[in-house]
CSV table of C-alpha atoms in Angstrom, one decimal:
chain,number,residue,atom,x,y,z
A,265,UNK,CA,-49.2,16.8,11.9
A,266,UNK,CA,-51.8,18.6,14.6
A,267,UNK,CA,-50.6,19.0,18.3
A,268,UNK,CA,-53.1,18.2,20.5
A,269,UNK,CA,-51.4,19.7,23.6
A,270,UNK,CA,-52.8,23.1,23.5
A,271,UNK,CA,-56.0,22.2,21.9
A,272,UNK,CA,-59.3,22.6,24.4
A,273,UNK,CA,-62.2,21.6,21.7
A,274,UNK,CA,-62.2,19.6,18.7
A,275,UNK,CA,-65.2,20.1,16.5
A,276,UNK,CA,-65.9,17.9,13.2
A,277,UNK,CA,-68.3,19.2,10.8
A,278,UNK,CA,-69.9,17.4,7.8
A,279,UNK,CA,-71.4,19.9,4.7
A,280,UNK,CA,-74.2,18.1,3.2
A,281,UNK,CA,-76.4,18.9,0.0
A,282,UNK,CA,-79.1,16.4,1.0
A,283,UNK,CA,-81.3,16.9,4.4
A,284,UNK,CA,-82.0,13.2,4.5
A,285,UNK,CA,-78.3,12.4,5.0
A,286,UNK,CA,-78.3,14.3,8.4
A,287,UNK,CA,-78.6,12.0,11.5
A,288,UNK,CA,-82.3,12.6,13.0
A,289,UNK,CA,-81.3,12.6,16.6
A,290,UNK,CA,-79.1,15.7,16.3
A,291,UNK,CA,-81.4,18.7,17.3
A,292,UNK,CA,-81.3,21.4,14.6
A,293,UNK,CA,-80.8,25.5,15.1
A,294,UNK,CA,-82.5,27.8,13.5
A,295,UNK,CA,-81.6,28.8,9.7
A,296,UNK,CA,-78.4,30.7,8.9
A,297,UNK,CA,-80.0,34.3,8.5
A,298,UNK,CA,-78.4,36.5,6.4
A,299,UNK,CA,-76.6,38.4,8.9
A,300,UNK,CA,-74.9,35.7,11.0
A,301,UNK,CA,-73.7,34.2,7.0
A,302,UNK,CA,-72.0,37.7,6.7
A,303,UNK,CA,-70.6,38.2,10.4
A,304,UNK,CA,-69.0,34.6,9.7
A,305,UNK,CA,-67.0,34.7,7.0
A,306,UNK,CA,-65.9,37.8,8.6
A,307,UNK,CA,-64.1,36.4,11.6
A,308,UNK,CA,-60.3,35.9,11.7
A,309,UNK,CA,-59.7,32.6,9.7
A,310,UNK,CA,-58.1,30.2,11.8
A,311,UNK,CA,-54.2,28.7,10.5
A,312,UNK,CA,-55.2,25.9,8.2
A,313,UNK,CA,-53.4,22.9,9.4
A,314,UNK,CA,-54.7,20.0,7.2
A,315,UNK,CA,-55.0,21.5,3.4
A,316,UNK,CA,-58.1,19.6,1.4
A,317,UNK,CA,-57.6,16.1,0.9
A,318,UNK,CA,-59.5,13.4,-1.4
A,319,UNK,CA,-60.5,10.2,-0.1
A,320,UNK,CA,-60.1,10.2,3.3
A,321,UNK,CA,-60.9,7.1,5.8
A,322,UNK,CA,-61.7,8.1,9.0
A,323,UNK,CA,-62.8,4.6,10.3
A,324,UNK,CA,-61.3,4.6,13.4
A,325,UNK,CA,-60.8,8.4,14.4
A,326,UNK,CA,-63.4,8.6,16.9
A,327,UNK,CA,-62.1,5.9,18.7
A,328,UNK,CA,-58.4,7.1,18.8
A,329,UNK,CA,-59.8,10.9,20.0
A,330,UNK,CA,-61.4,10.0,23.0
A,331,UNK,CA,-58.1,8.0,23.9
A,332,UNK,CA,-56.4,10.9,23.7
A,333,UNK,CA,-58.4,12.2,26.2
A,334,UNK,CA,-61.7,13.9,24.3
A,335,UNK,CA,-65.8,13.3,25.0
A,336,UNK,CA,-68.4,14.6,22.5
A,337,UNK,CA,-70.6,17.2,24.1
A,338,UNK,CA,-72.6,18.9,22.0
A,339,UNK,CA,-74.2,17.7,18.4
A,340,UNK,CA,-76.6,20.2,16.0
A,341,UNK,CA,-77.3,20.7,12.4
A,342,UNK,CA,-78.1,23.8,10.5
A,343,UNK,CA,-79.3,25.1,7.2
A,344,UNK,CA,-77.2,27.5,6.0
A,345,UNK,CA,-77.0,29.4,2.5
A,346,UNK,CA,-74.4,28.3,0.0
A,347,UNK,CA,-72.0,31.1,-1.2
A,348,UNK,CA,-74.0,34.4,-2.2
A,349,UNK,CA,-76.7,33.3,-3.6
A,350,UNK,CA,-79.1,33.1,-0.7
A,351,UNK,CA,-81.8,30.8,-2.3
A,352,UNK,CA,-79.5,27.8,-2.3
A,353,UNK,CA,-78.3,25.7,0.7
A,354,UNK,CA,-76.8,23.2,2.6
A,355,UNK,CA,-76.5,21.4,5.8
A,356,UNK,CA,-74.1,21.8,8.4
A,357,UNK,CA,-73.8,19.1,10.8
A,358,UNK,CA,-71.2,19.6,13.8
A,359,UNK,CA,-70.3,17.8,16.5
A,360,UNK,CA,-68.3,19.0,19.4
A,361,UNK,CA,-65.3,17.1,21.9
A,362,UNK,CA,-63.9,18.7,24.8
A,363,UNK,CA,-61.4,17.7,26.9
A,364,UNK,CA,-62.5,15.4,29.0
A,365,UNK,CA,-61.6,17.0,32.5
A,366,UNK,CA,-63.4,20.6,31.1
A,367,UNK,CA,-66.7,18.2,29.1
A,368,UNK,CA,-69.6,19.5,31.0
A,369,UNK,CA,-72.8,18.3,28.3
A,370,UNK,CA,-76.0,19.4,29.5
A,371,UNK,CA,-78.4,17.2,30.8
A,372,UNK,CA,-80.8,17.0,27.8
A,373,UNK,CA,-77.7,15.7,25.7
A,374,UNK,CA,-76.0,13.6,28.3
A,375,UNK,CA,-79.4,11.3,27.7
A,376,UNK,CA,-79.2,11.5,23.8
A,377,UNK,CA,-75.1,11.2,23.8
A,378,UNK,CA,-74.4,7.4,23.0
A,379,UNK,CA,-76.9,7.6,20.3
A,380,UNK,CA,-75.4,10.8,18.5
A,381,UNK,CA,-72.1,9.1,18.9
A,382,UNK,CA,-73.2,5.7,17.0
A,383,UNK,CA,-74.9,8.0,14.1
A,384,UNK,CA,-71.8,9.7,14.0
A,385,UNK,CA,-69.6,6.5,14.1
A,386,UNK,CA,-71.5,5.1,11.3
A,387,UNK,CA,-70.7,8.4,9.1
A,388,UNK,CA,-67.0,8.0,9.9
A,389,UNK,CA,-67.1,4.2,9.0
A,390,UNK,CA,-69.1,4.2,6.2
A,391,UNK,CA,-67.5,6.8,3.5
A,392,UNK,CA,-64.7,8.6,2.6
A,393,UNK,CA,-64.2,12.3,2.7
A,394,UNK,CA,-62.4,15.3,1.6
A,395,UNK,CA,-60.9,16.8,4.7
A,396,UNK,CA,-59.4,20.1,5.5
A,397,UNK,CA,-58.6,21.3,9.2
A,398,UNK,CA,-58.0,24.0,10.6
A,399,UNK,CA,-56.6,25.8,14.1
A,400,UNK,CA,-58.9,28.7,15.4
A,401,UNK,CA,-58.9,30.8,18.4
A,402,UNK,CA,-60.7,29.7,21.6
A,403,UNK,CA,-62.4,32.2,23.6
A,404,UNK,CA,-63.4,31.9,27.3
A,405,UNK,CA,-65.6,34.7,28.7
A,406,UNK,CA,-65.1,36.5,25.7
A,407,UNK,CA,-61.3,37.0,25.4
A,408,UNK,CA,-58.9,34.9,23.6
A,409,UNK,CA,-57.0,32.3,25.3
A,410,UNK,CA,-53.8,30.4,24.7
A,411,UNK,CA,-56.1,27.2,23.8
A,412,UNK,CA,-57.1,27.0,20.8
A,413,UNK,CA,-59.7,24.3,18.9
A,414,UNK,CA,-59.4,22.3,15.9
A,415,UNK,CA,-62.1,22.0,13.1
A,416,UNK,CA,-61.8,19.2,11.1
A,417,UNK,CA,-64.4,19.7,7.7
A,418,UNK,CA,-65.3,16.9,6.1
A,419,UNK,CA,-66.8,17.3,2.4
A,420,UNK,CA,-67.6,15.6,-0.7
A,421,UNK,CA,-68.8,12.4,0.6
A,422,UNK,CA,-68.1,8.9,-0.9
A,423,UNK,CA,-70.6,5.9,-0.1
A,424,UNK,CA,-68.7,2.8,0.6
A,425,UNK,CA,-72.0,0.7,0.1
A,426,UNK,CA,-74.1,0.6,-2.0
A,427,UNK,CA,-78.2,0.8,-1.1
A,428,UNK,CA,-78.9,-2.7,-0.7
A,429,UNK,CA,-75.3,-2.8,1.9
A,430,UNK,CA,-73.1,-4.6,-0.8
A,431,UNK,CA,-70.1,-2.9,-0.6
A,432,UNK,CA,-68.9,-1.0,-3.9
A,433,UNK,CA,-66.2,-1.9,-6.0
A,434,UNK,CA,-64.8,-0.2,-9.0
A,435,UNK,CA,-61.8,-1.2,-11.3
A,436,UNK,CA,-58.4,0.7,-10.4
A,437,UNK,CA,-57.2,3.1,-13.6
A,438,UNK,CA,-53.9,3.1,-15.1
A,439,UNK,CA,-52.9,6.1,-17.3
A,440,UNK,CA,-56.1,6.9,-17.3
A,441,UNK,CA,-57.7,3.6,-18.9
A,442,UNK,CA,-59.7,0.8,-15.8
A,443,UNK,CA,-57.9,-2.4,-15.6
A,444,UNK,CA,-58.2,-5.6,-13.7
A,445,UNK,CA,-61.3,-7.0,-11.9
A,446,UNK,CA,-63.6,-4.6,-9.8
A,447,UNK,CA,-62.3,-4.1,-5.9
A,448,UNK,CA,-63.8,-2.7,-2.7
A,449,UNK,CA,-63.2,0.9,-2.9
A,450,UNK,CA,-59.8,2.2,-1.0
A,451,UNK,CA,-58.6,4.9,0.9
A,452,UNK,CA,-55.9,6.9,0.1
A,453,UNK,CA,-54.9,8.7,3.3
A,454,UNK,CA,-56.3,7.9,6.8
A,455,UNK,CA,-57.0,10.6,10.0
A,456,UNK,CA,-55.8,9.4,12.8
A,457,UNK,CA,-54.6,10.4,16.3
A,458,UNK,CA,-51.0,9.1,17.1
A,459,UNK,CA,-49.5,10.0,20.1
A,460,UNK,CA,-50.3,13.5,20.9
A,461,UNK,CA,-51.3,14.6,17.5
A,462,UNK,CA,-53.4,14.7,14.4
A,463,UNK,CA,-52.0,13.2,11.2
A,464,UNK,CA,-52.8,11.5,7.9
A,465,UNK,CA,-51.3,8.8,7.3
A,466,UNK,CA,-51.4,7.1,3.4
């Protein structure tokens, strides 16, 4: 369980191995260099709130965090170098909620917003995920605040459909052997926003 009370930004970011997966509407920075890769596994980690979790639903998340009060404000996607060796990489995709009474998007993505929210609506309602979370510092003007923001990672990605939009099914396992008919796939923990705060529910 996350409280929300002292929490000014929530930021969920996807890891991707594939390019193609990443919504084409978000803007993209520039590479990870080197440097910045170093300098950021250097800052204090932030308290890990969520530990990593298999097959996660996250259907109606969005929904229930902007009734508590959040409004996406920022989107990007960035290539970044995976662990030390430089030459491979993956995608970073985050996207950014403020408190609504502090959201101030520019005006380039105020005209791009509903459609970064949809691509990112259809992410959320269309696989399952490994999360992990985690409670980091918020700075304003430099210095550390009493706020604080909450990154929830989403990894290891699990298509509900298949390519043609069937959904998939698979046969459940028991001691380690498939049995019965083929099912839709299922979740086994869900993110959701009850009351005040962050949980998974199973």
């Amino acid at each position: 369980m996350v409280p929300l009370r002292d929490v000014r930004m929530v930021a969920i970011q996807f890891s991707f191995s594939n390019r193609e997966v990443v919504p084409a509407v978000i803007r993209q920075r520039n590479r990870e260099t080197p440097f910045e890769n170093v300098a950021r596994h250097l800052r204090t980690a932030g308290e890990r709130v969520i530990e990593p979790t298999e097959n996660v639903y996250l259907k109606e998340f969005l929904t229930e965090l902007e009734a508590a009060g959040f409004e996406l404000v920022d989107a990007f996607y960035q290539c970044r170098p995976k662990g030390e060796n430089l030459d491979r990489t993956y995608y970073m995709a985050r996207f950014l909620f403020a408190r609504r009474e502090l959201a101030v998007p520019s005006a380039e993505f105020a005209l791009v917003r509903d459609s970064i929210r949809t691509e990112l609506q259809e992410m959320l309602h269309t696989a399952f995920w490994r999360v992990r979370a985690f409670l980091n510092p918020f700075y304003q003007n430099g210095k550390e605040v009493a706020e604080r923001s909450l990154s929830i990672n989403l990894e290891y990605r699990v298509p509900l459909f298949l390519p043609d939009g069937q959904l998939k099914t698979a046969r459940r396992k028991e001691n380690g052997k498939k049995v019965g008919d083929p099912q839709p796939l299922r979740p086994d923990f869900r993110l959701a926003v009850v009351g005040d705060t962050v949980q998974l529910l199973s």
